[in-house]
Coordinates of C-alpha atoms and ligand atoms in Angstrom, one line a residue:
M290 CA -58.2 -50.4 -93.8
S291 CA -60.1 -47.7 -91.9
S292 CA -58.8 -44.2 -91.5
T293 CA -59.4 -44.5 -87.8
L294 CA -55.7 -45.5 -87.6
C295 CA -54.9 -41.9 -88.4
P296 CA -53.7 -40.0 -85.3
S297 CA -54.8 -36.7 -86.6
S298 CA -58.6 -36.2 -86.1
V299 CA -58.9 -33.5 -88.7
C300 CA -58.4 -35.7 -91.7
C301 CA -60.7 -38.5 -90.7
N302 CA -64.3 -39.5 -90.6
Y303 CA -67.1 -37.1 -90.6
P304 CA -69.8 -38.0 -88.1
K305 CA -72.7 -39.8 -89.6
K306 CA -76.0 -39.1 -88.0
S307 CA -78.4 -41.1 -90.0
K308 CA -78.2 -44.3 -92.1
P309 CA -76.4 -43.4 -95.3
I310 CA -77.7 -44.2 -98.7
L311 CA -75.0 -46.3 -100.1
F312 CA -73.6 -45.2 -103.4
R313 CA -73.3 -48.2 -105.7
N314 CA -71.9 -48.1 -109.2
T315 CA -74.1 -45.3 -110.3
L316 CA -74.9 -41.9 -109.1
I317 CA -78.6 -42.3 -109.7
S318 CA -79.2 -44.9 -107.0
H319 CA -81.9 -43.7 -104.7
S320 CA -83.2 -45.1 -101.5
S321 CA -87.0 -45.2 -101.3
D322 CA -87.0 -44.1 -97.7
M323 CA -85.6 -40.8 -98.8
A324 CA -88.8 -39.9 -100.4
N325 CA -90.4 -39.2 -97.1
N326 CA -91.4 -35.7 -95.9
S327 CA -88.3 -35.0 -93.9
Y328 CA -86.3 -34.7 -97.1
S329 CA -84.2 -31.6 -97.1
P330 CA -82.4 -30.7 -100.3
L331 CA -78.6 -30.7 -100.6
F332 CA -78.7 -27.5 -102.7
E333 CA -81.0 -24.7 -103.5
T334 CA -81.4 -22.5 -106.6
K335 CA -82.3 -18.9 -106.2
K336 CA -83.3 -16.3 -108.7
A337 CA -80.8 -13.4 -108.9
K338 CA -81.7 -10.2 -107.3
G339 CA -82.9 -7.2 -109.3
S340 CA -84.3 -9.2 -112.2
L341 CA -87.5 -7.2 -112.4
I342 CA -85.6 -3.9 -112.6
Y343 CA -83.4 -5.5 -115.3
K344 CA -86.4 -6.5 -117.3
F345 CA -87.7 -2.9 -117.3
F346 CA -84.3 -1.7 -118.3
S347 CA -84.0 -4.2 -121.1
A348 CA -87.4 -3.4 -122.4
S349 CA -86.4 0.3 -122.6
V350 CA -83.2 -0.6 -124.5
F351 CA -85.3 -2.6 -126.9
V352 CA -87.6 0.3 -127.6
G353 CA -84.5 2.4 -128.3
I354 CA -83.3 -0.2 -130.7
I355 CA -86.6 -0.2 -132.6
F356 CA -86.3 3.6 -132.9
I357 CA -82.9 3.2 -134.4
W358 CA -84.2 0.7 -136.9
V359 CA -87.2 2.8 -137.8
Y360 CA -85.0 5.9 -138.2
R361 CA -82.6 4.1 -140.5
A362 CA -85.3 2.5 -142.6
T363 CA -87.0 5.9 -143.1
H364 CA -83.9 8.1 -143.6
V365 CA -81.8 7.2 -146.5
N366 CA -79.0 9.7 -147.1
E367 CA -79.2 10.3 -150.9
D368 CA -75.4 11.1 -151.1
G369 CA -74.5 7.9 -149.3
K370 CA -77.3 5.6 -150.2
L371 CA -75.1 2.4 -150.3
G372 CA -73.5 3.4 -147.0
S373 CA -76.8 4.0 -145.3
I374 CA -78.1 0.6 -146.4
G375 CA -75.0 -0.9 -145.0
M376 CA -75.6 0.9 -141.7
L377 CA -79.1 -0.4 -141.6
G378 CA -77.7 -3.9 -142.1
A379 CA -75.1 -3.4 -139.3
E380 CA -77.7 -2.0 -136.9
L381 CA -80.1 -4.8 -137.6
W382 CA -77.4 -7.3 -136.8
F383 CA -76.4 -5.5 -133.6
G384 CA -80.0 -5.3 -132.5
L385 CA -80.6 -9.0 -133.2
Y386 CA -77.4 -10.0 -131.5
W387 CA -78.4 -7.9 -128.5
I388 CA -81.7 -9.9 -128.4
L389 CA -79.7 -13.1 -128.2
T390 CA -77.6 -11.8 -125.3
Q391 CA -80.8 -11.3 -123.3
A392 CA -80.7 -15.1 -122.8
H393 CA -77.7 -14.4 -120.6
R394 CA -79.4 -11.8 -118.5
W395 CA -83.1 -12.6 -118.3
N396 CA -83.3 -15.5 -116.0
R397 CA -80.2 -15.6 -113.8
V398 CA -80.0 -18.0 -111.0
H399 CA -77.5 -18.6 -108.1
R400 CA -76.8 -21.9 -106.5
Q401 CA -76.1 -22.7 -102.8
T402 CA -75.0 -26.0 -101.3
F403 CA -75.6 -27.5 -97.9
K404 CA -72.5 -29.5 -97.1
D405 CA -73.4 -30.1 -93.5
R406 CA -76.4 -32.1 -94.7
L407 CA -74.2 -34.0 -97.1
S408 CA -71.9 -35.0 -94.2
Q409 CA -74.8 -35.9 -92.0
R410 CA -76.5 -38.0 -94.6
Y411 CA -73.5 -39.7 -96.1
G412 CA -70.6 -39.5 -93.7
N413 CA -67.7 -40.8 -95.7
D414 CA -69.8 -43.1 -97.9
L415 CA -69.1 -40.9 -100.9
P416 CA -68.4 -41.7 -104.5
G417 CA -64.8 -41.8 -105.8
V418 CA -63.6 -38.7 -107.6
D419 CA -61.0 -38.9 -110.4
I420 CA -59.2 -35.7 -111.1
F421 CA -57.6 -35.2 -114.5
V422 CA -54.9 -32.5 -114.8
C423 CA -53.7 -31.8 -118.3
T424 CA -50.4 -30.5 -119.4
A425 CA -48.8 -30.3 -122.8
D426 CA -45.5 -28.5 -122.8
P427 CA -42.9 -28.2 -120.1
T428 CA -41.6 -24.8 -121.3
I429 CA -44.9 -23.0 -121.6
E430 CA -46.3 -24.9 -118.5
P431 CA -43.4 -25.1 -116.1
P432 CA -43.4 -28.3 -114.0
M433 CA -43.5 -26.3 -110.8
M434 CA -46.8 -24.8 -111.8
V435 CA -48.1 -28.2 -112.8
I436 CA -47.3 -29.8 -109.5
N437 CA -48.7 -26.9 -107.5
T438 CA -52.0 -27.6 -109.3
V439 CA -51.6 -31.3 -108.6
L440 CA -50.9 -30.7 -104.9
S441 CA -53.8 -28.4 -104.6
V442 CA -56.2 -31.1 -105.8
M443 CA -54.6 -33.9 -103.8
A444 CA -55.2 -31.8 -100.7
Y445 CA -59.0 -31.6 -101.2
D446 CA -61.0 -32.1 -98.0
F447 CA -62.2 -35.5 -99.1
P448 CA -61.5 -39.1 -98.0
P449 CA -58.1 -39.7 -99.6
E450 CA -58.9 -43.3 -100.5
K451 CA -61.7 -41.9 -102.7
L452 CA -59.5 -39.5 -104.5
S453 CA -57.3 -40.2 -107.5
V454 CA -55.3 -37.6 -109.3
Y455 CA -54.1 -38.3 -112.9
L456 CA -51.6 -36.1 -114.7
S457 CA -51.8 -36.3 -118.4
D458 CA -48.5 -35.1 -119.9
D459 CA -48.9 -34.6 -123.7
G460 CA -45.4 -33.2 -123.6
G461 CA -44.1 -36.6 -122.6
S462 CA -41.5 -34.8 -120.5
D463 CA -39.2 -36.7 -118.1
L464 CA -38.8 -33.4 -116.2
T465 CA -42.5 -33.1 -115.6
F466 CA -42.4 -36.8 -114.5
Y467 CA -39.6 -36.1 -112.2
A468 CA -41.4 -33.1 -110.7
L469 CA -44.5 -35.2 -110.1
L470 CA -42.3 -37.8 -108.5
E471 CA -41.0 -35.1 -106.1
A472 CA -44.5 -33.9 -105.5
S473 CA -45.6 -37.4 -104.5
Q474 CA -43.0 -37.2 -101.7
F475 CA -43.7 -33.6 -100.7
A476 CA -47.5 -34.5 -100.6
K477 CA -46.8 -36.6 -97.5
H478 CA -45.9 -33.4 -95.6
W479 CA -48.1 -31.0 -97.5
I480 CA -51.5 -32.7 -97.2
P481 CA -51.4 -33.2 -93.4
Y482 CA -50.2 -29.7 -93.0
C483 CA -53.2 -28.4 -95.0
K484 CA -55.6 -30.5 -93.1
K485 CA -54.2 -29.6 -89.7
F486 CA -54.3 -25.9 -90.2
K487 CA -57.3 -25.8 -92.6
V488 CA -55.1 -24.1 -95.1
E489 CA -56.8 -22.2 -98.0
P490 CA -55.9 -22.3 -100.8
R491 CA -54.0 -25.5 -101.0
S492 CA -51.6 -24.8 -103.8
P493 CA -48.3 -24.4 -101.9
E494 CA -47.1 -21.5 -103.9
A495 CA -50.4 -19.6 -103.5
H496 CA -50.4 -20.4 -99.8
F497 CA -46.8 -19.1 -99.2
R498 CA -47.7 -16.0 -101.2
S499 CA -50.8 -15.4 -99.1
V500 CA -49.4 -15.9 -95.6
S501 CA -47.5 -13.2 -93.9
D502 CA -44.8 -13.8 -91.3
E503 CA -46.9 -12.7 -88.3
F504 CA -48.6 -16.0 -88.2
E505 CA -50.1 -17.7 -85.2
S506 CA -47.3 -19.2 -83.3
S507 CA -48.7 -22.7 -83.4
Q508 CA -48.5 -22.6 -87.2
S509 CA -45.3 -20.7 -87.7
Q510 CA -43.0 -23.5 -87.0
P511 CA -44.8 -26.1 -89.2
L512 CA -45.1 -23.4 -91.9
A513 CA -41.4 -22.8 -91.8
S514 CA -40.5 -26.5 -92.1
V515 CA -43.0 -27.2 -94.9
K516 CA -41.8 -24.1 -96.7
K517 CA -38.2 -25.4 -96.4
L518 CA -39.1 -28.8 -97.8
Y519 CA -40.9 -27.0 -100.7
H520 CA -37.9 -24.9 -101.6
E521 CA -35.6 -27.9 -101.4
M522 CA -37.8 -29.7 -103.8
E523 CA -37.9 -26.6 -106.1
N524 CA -34.1 -26.5 -106.1
R525 CA -33.8 -30.2 -107.0
I526 CA -36.3 -29.7 -109.9
E527 CA -34.4 -26.7 -111.1
L528 CA -31.2 -28.7 -111.0
A529 CA -32.7 -31.5 -112.9
K530 CA -33.9 -29.0 -115.5
K531 CA -30.4 -27.7 -115.9
H532 CA -28.4 -30.9 -115.9
G533 CA -31.0 -33.5 -116.9
R534 CA -30.8 -36.9 -115.4
K535 CA -27.0 -36.7 -115.2
S536 CA -27.3 -34.9 -111.9
K537 CA -27.7 -38.1 -109.9
S538 CA -29.7 -37.6 -106.8
G539 CA -32.3 -39.7 -104.9
L540 CA -35.4 -39.7 -107.0
L541 CA -33.6 -39.5 -110.3
E542 CA -32.6 -43.1 -109.8
H543 CA -36.3 -44.1 -109.9
G544 CA -37.0 -47.1 -112.2
G545 CA -39.8 -45.2 -113.9
F546 CA -37.3 -43.2 -116.0
S547 CA -36.5 -46.4 -118.0
D548 CA -39.7 -45.7 -119.9
W549 CA -38.0 -42.9 -121.6
D550 CA -35.3 -45.2 -123.1
S551 CA -37.4 -45.8 -126.2
F552 CA -38.5 -42.2 -126.3
V553 CA -37.9 -40.5 -129.7
S554 CA -39.7 -37.2 -129.4
Q555 CA -42.7 -35.5 -127.9
R556 CA -44.6 -36.6 -131.0
D557 CA -43.2 -40.1 -131.1
H558 CA -43.1 -42.3 -128.1
D559 CA -44.7 -45.3 -126.3
T560 CA -47.3 -45.0 -123.6
I561 CA -45.7 -44.1 -120.3
L562 CA -47.9 -44.9 -117.3
Q563 CA -46.7 -44.8 -113.8
I564 CA -48.7 -45.2 -110.6
L565 CA -46.7 -43.0 -108.2
I566 CA -49.0 -43.4 -105.2
D567 CA -51.2 -46.4 -105.1
G568 CA -54.1 -45.3 -102.9
R569 CA -55.2 -48.8 -102.2
D570 CA -51.8 -49.7 -100.8
A571 CA -52.1 -49.6 -97.0
E572 CA -48.5 -48.5 -96.9
A573 CA -49.1 -45.4 -98.9
K574 CA -49.4 -43.0 -96.0
D575 CA -48.5 -39.4 -95.2
V576 CA -46.2 -38.5 -92.3
E577 CA -49.1 -38.5 -89.9
G578 CA -50.1 -42.0 -90.9
C579 CA -53.2 -41.0 -92.9
R580 CA -53.9 -42.6 -96.3
L581 CA -52.9 -40.7 -99.4
P582 CA -54.8 -40.2 -102.6
T583 CA -53.8 -42.2 -105.7
L584 CA -51.4 -40.3 -108.0
V585 CA -50.8 -41.4 -111.6
Y586 CA -48.6 -40.1 -114.4
L587 CA -49.7 -40.7 -118.0
A588 CA -48.1 -39.8 -121.3
R589 CA -50.3 -41.5 -123.9
E590 CA -48.6 -43.0 -126.9
K591 CA -48.0 -40.6 -129.7
R592 CA -46.9 -41.3 -133.3
P593 CA -46.4 -38.8 -136.1
Q594 CA -48.8 -40.7 -138.4
H595 CA -51.6 -40.6 -135.9
S596 CA -53.6 -37.5 -135.1
H597 CA -53.6 -37.0 -131.3
N598 CA -56.6 -34.8 -131.1
F599 CA -55.1 -32.4 -128.6
K600 CA -56.7 -32.1 -125.2
A601 CA -59.8 -34.1 -126.2
G602 CA -57.5 -37.0 -127.1
A603 CA -55.7 -36.7 -123.8
M604 CA -58.9 -36.6 -121.8
N605 CA -60.3 -39.7 -123.6
A606 CA -57.1 -41.7 -122.9
L607 CA -57.4 -40.6 -119.2
I608 CA -61.1 -41.7 -119.1
R609 CA -60.1 -45.2 -120.2
V610 CA -57.0 -45.6 -118.2
S611 CA -58.7 -44.3 -115.0
S612 CA -61.6 -46.6 -115.5
K613 CA -59.2 -49.5 -114.8
I614 CA -57.4 -48.0 -111.9
S615 CA -59.9 -46.1 -109.7
N616 CA -63.0 -45.8 -111.9
G617 CA -64.4 -42.8 -109.9
P618 CA -68.0 -42.1 -110.9
V619 CA -67.2 -38.4 -110.8
I620 CA -64.5 -36.8 -112.9
L621 CA -63.0 -33.4 -112.4
N622 CA -61.0 -31.8 -115.2
V623 CA -58.6 -29.0 -114.6
D624 CA -55.9 -27.4 -116.8
C625 CA -52.5 -27.5 -115.2
D626 CA -52.4 -23.7 -114.9
M627 CA -55.5 -23.7 -112.7
Y628 CA -55.1 -24.7 -109.1
S629 CA -57.9 -25.5 -106.6
N630 CA -58.6 -22.4 -104.5
N631 CA -61.2 -24.0 -102.3
S632 CA -60.7 -27.3 -100.5
Q633 CA -64.5 -27.8 -100.2
S634 CA -65.3 -27.9 -103.9
V635 CA -65.6 -31.7 -104.1
R636 CA -68.1 -31.7 -101.3
D637 CA -70.0 -28.8 -102.9
V638 CA -70.3 -30.7 -106.1
L639 CA -71.5 -33.9 -104.5
C640 CA -74.3 -31.8 -103.0
F641 CA -75.5 -31.4 -106.6
F642 CA -74.9 -35.0 -107.8
L643 CA -76.2 -36.7 -104.7
D644 CA -79.3 -34.6 -104.1
E645 CA -82.1 -37.2 -104.0
E646 CA -84.6 -35.1 -105.9
K647 CA -82.7 -33.3 -108.6
G648 CA -79.2 -34.9 -108.6
H649 CA -80.0 -37.6 -111.1
E650 CA -80.6 -35.1 -114.0
I651 CA -77.3 -33.2 -113.6
A652 CA -74.5 -34.2 -115.9
F653 CA -71.8 -31.7 -115.0
V654 CA -71.1 -28.9 -112.6
Q655 CA -69.0 -26.1 -114.0
F656 CA -67.1 -23.6 -111.9
P657 CA -66.1 -20.2 -113.4
Q658 CA -62.7 -19.5 -114.8
N659 CA -61.1 -17.1 -112.3
F660 CA -57.6 -15.8 -112.4
H661 CA -54.8 -14.9 -110.0
N662 CA -52.6 -12.9 -112.3
L663 CA -54.9 -10.1 -113.6
T664 CA -53.1 -6.9 -114.2
K665 CA -54.5 -3.7 -112.6
N666 CA -56.4 -2.4 -115.5
D667 CA -57.0 -5.7 -117.2
L668 CA -56.5 -4.1 -120.6
Y669 CA -57.6 -7.1 -122.6
G670 CA -60.6 -8.1 -120.5
S671 CA -58.9 -11.3 -119.5
S672 CA -60.9 -11.5 -116.3
L673 CA -63.9 -12.7 -118.3
K674 CA -65.9 -11.0 -115.6
V675 CA -69.1 -10.6 -117.5
I676 CA -69.1 -14.2 -118.6
A677 CA -68.4 -15.5 -115.1
D678 CA -70.6 -13.2 -113.0
M679 CA -73.5 -12.7 -115.4
D680 CA -73.7 -14.8 -118.6
F681 CA -73.3 -18.2 -117.0
H682 CA -75.8 -17.5 -114.3
G683 CA -78.2 -16.7 -117.1
L684 CA -77.4 -19.9 -119.0
D685 CA -77.9 -21.8 -115.7
G686 CA -81.5 -20.4 -115.6
F687 CA -82.2 -22.0 -118.9
G688 CA -80.9 -25.5 -118.3
G689 CA -77.2 -25.1 -117.5
P690 CA -73.9 -23.6 -118.5
M691 CA -71.6 -24.8 -121.2
Y692 CA -68.7 -27.0 -120.3
I693 CA -65.6 -24.8 -120.6
G694 CA -62.8 -27.3 -120.2
T695 CA -61.5 -26.6 -116.8
G696 CA -63.0 -26.5 -113.3
C697 CA -65.7 -28.9 -114.4
F698 CA -67.0 -32.0 -112.6
H699 CA -68.6 -34.6 -114.8
R700 CA -70.4 -37.7 -114.2
R701 CA -68.3 -40.4 -115.7
D702 CA -71.1 -42.3 -117.4
T703 CA -72.4 -39.3 -119.3
L704 CA -69.0 -38.4 -120.5
C705 CA -68.0 -41.8 -121.9
G706 CA -71.3 -43.4 -122.8
K707 CA -72.5 -46.7 -121.4
K708 CA -70.7 -49.0 -123.9
F709 CA -67.5 -48.5 -122.1
T710 CA -68.5 -48.3 -118.4
K711 CA -70.4 -51.6 -118.7
G712 CA -67.1 -53.4 -119.1
S713 CA -66.0 -55.0 -115.8
M714 CA -63.3 -53.4 -113.7
F715 CA -60.0 -55.0 -113.2
E716 CA -59.8 -56.5 -109.7
W717 CA -57.3 -54.4 -107.9
S718 CA -56.3 -57.0 -105.3
G719 CA -54.2 -59.8 -106.7
N720 CA -52.8 -57.6 -109.5
S721 CA -49.4 -56.3 -108.8
V722 CA -49.3 -52.7 -109.8
S723 CA -46.7 -53.0 -112.4
G724 CA -48.6 -55.9 -114.1
L725 CA -51.7 -53.7 -114.1
E726 CA -49.8 -50.8 -115.7
E727 CA -48.8 -53.0 -118.6
R728 CA -52.3 -54.1 -119.3
I729 CA -53.6 -50.6 -119.3
N730 CA -51.0 -49.2 -121.5
E731 CA -52.9 -50.4 -124.5
L732 CA -55.8 -48.2 -123.6
A733 CA -53.6 -45.1 -124.1
S734 CA -52.2 -46.3 -127.4
C735 CA -52.7 -44.4 -130.7
T736 CA -54.6 -47.2 -132.3
F737 CA -57.0 -48.1 -129.6
E738 CA -59.6 -45.7 -130.9
N739 CA -59.5 -47.0 -134.5
N740 CA -63.0 -48.2 -135.5
T741 CA -64.6 -47.1 -132.2
Q742 CA -66.9 -44.3 -131.3
W743 CA -64.3 -42.5 -129.2
G744 CA -64.2 -38.9 -130.0
H745 CA -67.7 -39.1 -131.6
E746 CA -70.3 -40.8 -129.5
I747 CA -68.1 -41.6 -126.5
G748 CA -65.9 -39.2 -124.6
L749 CA -64.9 -35.7 -125.6
K750 CA -65.5 -34.8 -129.2
Y751 CA -62.8 -34.4 -131.8
G752 CA -62.4 -32.0 -134.7
V753 CA -63.3 -28.6 -133.1
P754 CA -60.8 -26.4 -131.3
V755 CA -63.3 -26.0 -128.4
E756 CA -63.8 -29.7 -127.7
D757 CA -65.3 -28.7 -124.3
V758 CA -68.2 -26.6 -125.6
I759 CA -69.3 -29.1 -128.2
T760 CA -69.1 -32.0 -125.8
G761 CA -71.1 -30.1 -123.2
L762 CA -73.7 -29.1 -125.8
S763 CA -74.1 -32.7 -127.0
I764 CA -74.6 -33.9 -123.4
Q765 CA -77.2 -31.3 -122.8
C766 CA -78.9 -32.3 -126.0
Q767 CA -79.3 -35.8 -124.6
G768 CA -81.6 -34.3 -122.0
W769 CA -79.1 -33.7 -119.2
K770 CA -78.9 -30.5 -117.1
S771 CA -75.8 -28.8 -115.9
V772 CA -75.1 -26.6 -113.0
Y773 CA -73.1 -23.4 -112.7
F774 CA -71.5 -23.0 -109.3
N775 CA -69.8 -19.7 -108.4
P776 CA -69.2 -19.6 -104.7
E777 CA -67.6 -16.6 -103.0
Q778 CA -64.4 -18.5 -102.2
K779 CA -63.5 -19.2 -105.8
G780 CA -63.2 -22.8 -106.7
F781 CA -60.2 -22.5 -109.1
L782 CA -57.7 -19.8 -110.0
G783 CA -55.8 -19.9 -113.2
V784 CA -53.4 -17.9 -115.4
A785 CA -55.0 -15.3 -117.6
S786 CA -53.4 -13.9 -120.8
T787 CA -51.8 -10.6 -120.0
T788 CA -50.3 -9.6 -123.3
L789 CA -52.1 -8.6 -126.5
D790 CA -50.7 -11.5 -128.6
Q791 CA -51.8 -14.0 -126.0
A792 CA -55.2 -12.5 -125.8
L793 CA -55.6 -12.4 -129.6
V794 CA -54.6 -16.0 -130.0
Q795 CA -57.0 -17.1 -127.4
H796 CA -59.9 -15.1 -128.6
K797 CA -59.3 -16.2 -132.2
R798 CA -59.3 -19.8 -131.1
W799 CA -62.5 -19.5 -129.1
S800 CA -64.4 -17.4 -131.7
E801 CA -63.4 -19.7 -134.5
G802 CA -64.2 -22.8 -132.5
D803 CA -67.6 -21.6 -131.5
F804 CA -68.3 -20.7 -135.1
Q805 CA -67.3 -24.2 -136.2
I806 CA -69.9 -25.5 -133.7
L807 CA -72.5 -23.4 -135.3
L808 CA -71.8 -25.1 -138.7
S809 CA -71.3 -28.5 -137.3
R810 CA -73.7 -31.4 -136.9
Y811 CA -74.2 -30.3 -133.3
S812 CA -75.2 -26.8 -134.1
P813 CA -77.3 -25.3 -131.4
I814 CA -79.7 -24.2 -134.1
W815 CA -80.5 -27.3 -136.1
Y816 CA -79.4 -29.9 -133.6
G817 CA -80.1 -28.1 -130.3
L818 CA -83.4 -26.4 -131.1
S819 CA -85.7 -29.4 -130.5
R820 CA -83.5 -30.8 -127.7
I821 CA -82.6 -27.9 -125.3
S822 CA -84.6 -24.9 -124.1
F823 CA -85.0 -22.0 -126.5
G824 CA -83.2 -19.7 -124.0
L825 CA -80.2 -22.0 -124.0
V826 CA -80.1 -22.1 -127.8
M827 CA -80.0 -18.3 -127.8
G828 CA -77.3 -18.4 -125.1
Y829 CA -75.1 -20.7 -127.2
C830 CA -75.7 -18.5 -130.3
V831 CA -74.2 -15.5 -128.5
Y832 CA -70.9 -17.3 -128.6
C833 CA -71.4 -19.1 -131.9
F834 CA -72.1 -15.8 -133.7
W835 CA -69.3 -14.0 -131.9
A836 CA -66.9 -14.3 -134.8
V837 CA -69.5 -13.1 -137.3
N838 CA -70.0 -10.0 -135.2
C839 CA -66.7 -8.7 -136.7
F840 CA -68.2 -7.8 -140.1
A841 CA -70.8 -5.4 -138.6
T842 CA -68.2 -4.1 -136.2
L843 CA -65.7 -3.4 -138.9
Y844 CA -68.2 -1.8 -141.1
Y845 CA -69.6 0.4 -138.4
S846 CA -66.2 1.6 -137.3
I847 CA -64.6 2.1 -140.7
V848 CA -67.3 3.1 -143.3
P849 CA -68.8 6.2 -141.6
A850 CA -65.3 7.6 -141.2
L851 CA -64.6 7.1 -144.9
Y852 CA -67.9 8.8 -145.8
L853 CA -67.0 11.7 -143.6
L854 CA -63.9 12.2 -145.7
R855 CA -66.4 12.9 -148.6
G856 CA -68.3 15.2 -146.3
V857 CA -71.2 12.8 -145.9
S858 CA -72.5 12.0 -142.5
L859 CA -74.2 8.6 -142.0
F860 CA -75.4 9.6 -138.5
P861 CA -78.2 12.0 -137.8
Q862 CA -77.2 15.6 -137.1
V863 CA -77.7 16.5 -133.5
Ligands
UPG161 O1 -52.4 -31.3 -127.2 C1 -52.8 -30.8 -126.2 C2 -53.0 -29.4 -126.1 C3 -53.4 -28.8 -124.9 N1 -53.5 -29.6 -123.8 C4 -53.9 -29.1 -122.5 O2 -55.2 -28.5 -122.6 C5 -55.3 -27.4 -121.7 C6 -55.9 -26.1 -122.4 O3 -55.0 -25.7 -123.4 P1 -54.5 -24.2 -123.6 O4 -53.6 -24.2 -124.8 O5 -54.1 -23.7 -122.3 O6 -55.9 -23.5 -124.1 P2 -56.7 -22.3 -123.5 O7 -57.2 -21.5 -124.6 O8 -56.0 -21.6 -122.4 O9 -57.9 -23.2 -122.9 C7 -59.2 -22.9 -122.7 O10 -60.0 -23.3 -123.9 C8 -59.9 -24.7 -124.2 C9 -60.7 -24.9 -125.4 O11 -62.0 -24.4 -125.2 C10 -60.3 -25.5 -123.1 O12 -60.0 -26.9 -123.4 C11 -59.5 -25.2 -121.8 O13 -59.9 -26.0 -120.7 C12 -59.7 -23.7 -121.5 O14 -59.0 -23.3 -120.4 C13 -53.9 -27.1 -121.1 O15 -53.9 -27.6 -119.8 C14 -53.0 -27.9 -122.0 O16 -52.0 -28.5 -121.3 C15 -53.3 -31.0 -123.8 O17 -53.4 -31.7 -122.9 N2 -52.9 -31.5 -125.0
MN162 MN1 -54.8 -22.2 -120.9

């Protein structure tokens, strides 16, 4: 079925000016006639401005550090000998750690894509993209937020038949399921509205927040009606939250709820898999008659006696299940609190993967984590500004950024290893969708991974709280590159921690997790050193030694003060 049936020109075919290179099975497929001289790259990489000035500055800081070391080594305060030696230790540590951080500054690069060239060369002959949205708890992650994220990625400017969105619900919540069901209906209005008016961003809530009333008259009427539909949906979801499934109304009668009949608890239930929109079904159309992206709900099986491996376990179940439904060669992973803020991101990313010269070495494209709820003074530094606007550009200069769990596009085959992708795909035609679901359920069962390499050699790695970083590192160690893409119109916006306890919990988890990586089999030092560039090893070490920093910091901030109480100064008199 071709999308030419669609009455609205905005959601349809991009013009194709030259013969496309067909994309078959693998991202690496080249066409030899591309190797001619007229080749123009789909992306470019530029060195950051001011790097020479930075290098001078950095050299001067280093000279300063050496002066401090020399001073400390030659001036031992007789009254506070032990204290001085400790200060020397702390200053040596700080100096060495500072040297590591230079990996984040020294060689920064910026990336730019050429999406017009992508459209010219490939038209709509683009690889399928599977989008995994993860949620785990309907109280901490309210279903309305989750479906806003889902709707924002369903509305990507991308051929809908090539787009499949999977919601992994580790909370196994029938409310989240209900909300998704509602979203699948609302999407039929929302997606054409976005495409018609080129809405940015495409999370309904963010859009309604950003538009003022004095809107162009042509859009004000459609805006009002889509807003009305949205609020009606919101009310129904609120009602369902209050009264559960007892409040009988339309979608609550959906047969899919019977899957909850055997549900014991969040940690004890069967696999629940529902294909809410089957993108291959010619009947799955929006109100303008355009095709819709596939939409799938998955709550993998959970049993108290089986460890579920948190997000990594959820992602691995999604990788398997999606391989039997859409099997998109590109996988985007987003947390449910992080909506797409840029409808062009998929096309941007394909500029990297499909670049005929350099695309074949790229395993993943990571966007920064940006946030929409930062407080004015950002007391706890939740904006992660230095990481996003500095550090990761530096890592990119040395072979590529880390994988940080959300806003990251992977190539499916590098994520899951060849053993699994080699298996043949279920033929979609001829399988009724419900039959298909039953056969796939097993892939999301607790026991499927027993005696397999899942969580080790295949898929995301288990056993570390930062499954993302260790997975990305091991991919890079296999010789792959990654790309950091930080466009002006941010790709994703999420929810930052705004209170001290939230910030502490998060930092503790990250610093502990990164420290565990340092001691693990995949340590950047003993595993990475011979496999990735030295600059990248240093870059990883900045995070891996982050936790260790606390000893020198505590010493430096407490001990000199205690010595002062005894009238001994550990710092030079000025
Ligand atoms: O058993 C679980 C636990 C969590 N999640 C989901 O995983 C995501 C991240 O979990 P969260 O508790 O929000 O952790 P954060 O510290 O905010 O996450 C950051 O750090 C994690 C570890 O590095 C990364 O996985 C995340 O993508 C990154 O946003 C969320 O969408 C959760 O819904 C699951 O799917 N299953
Ligand atoms: Mn989070």
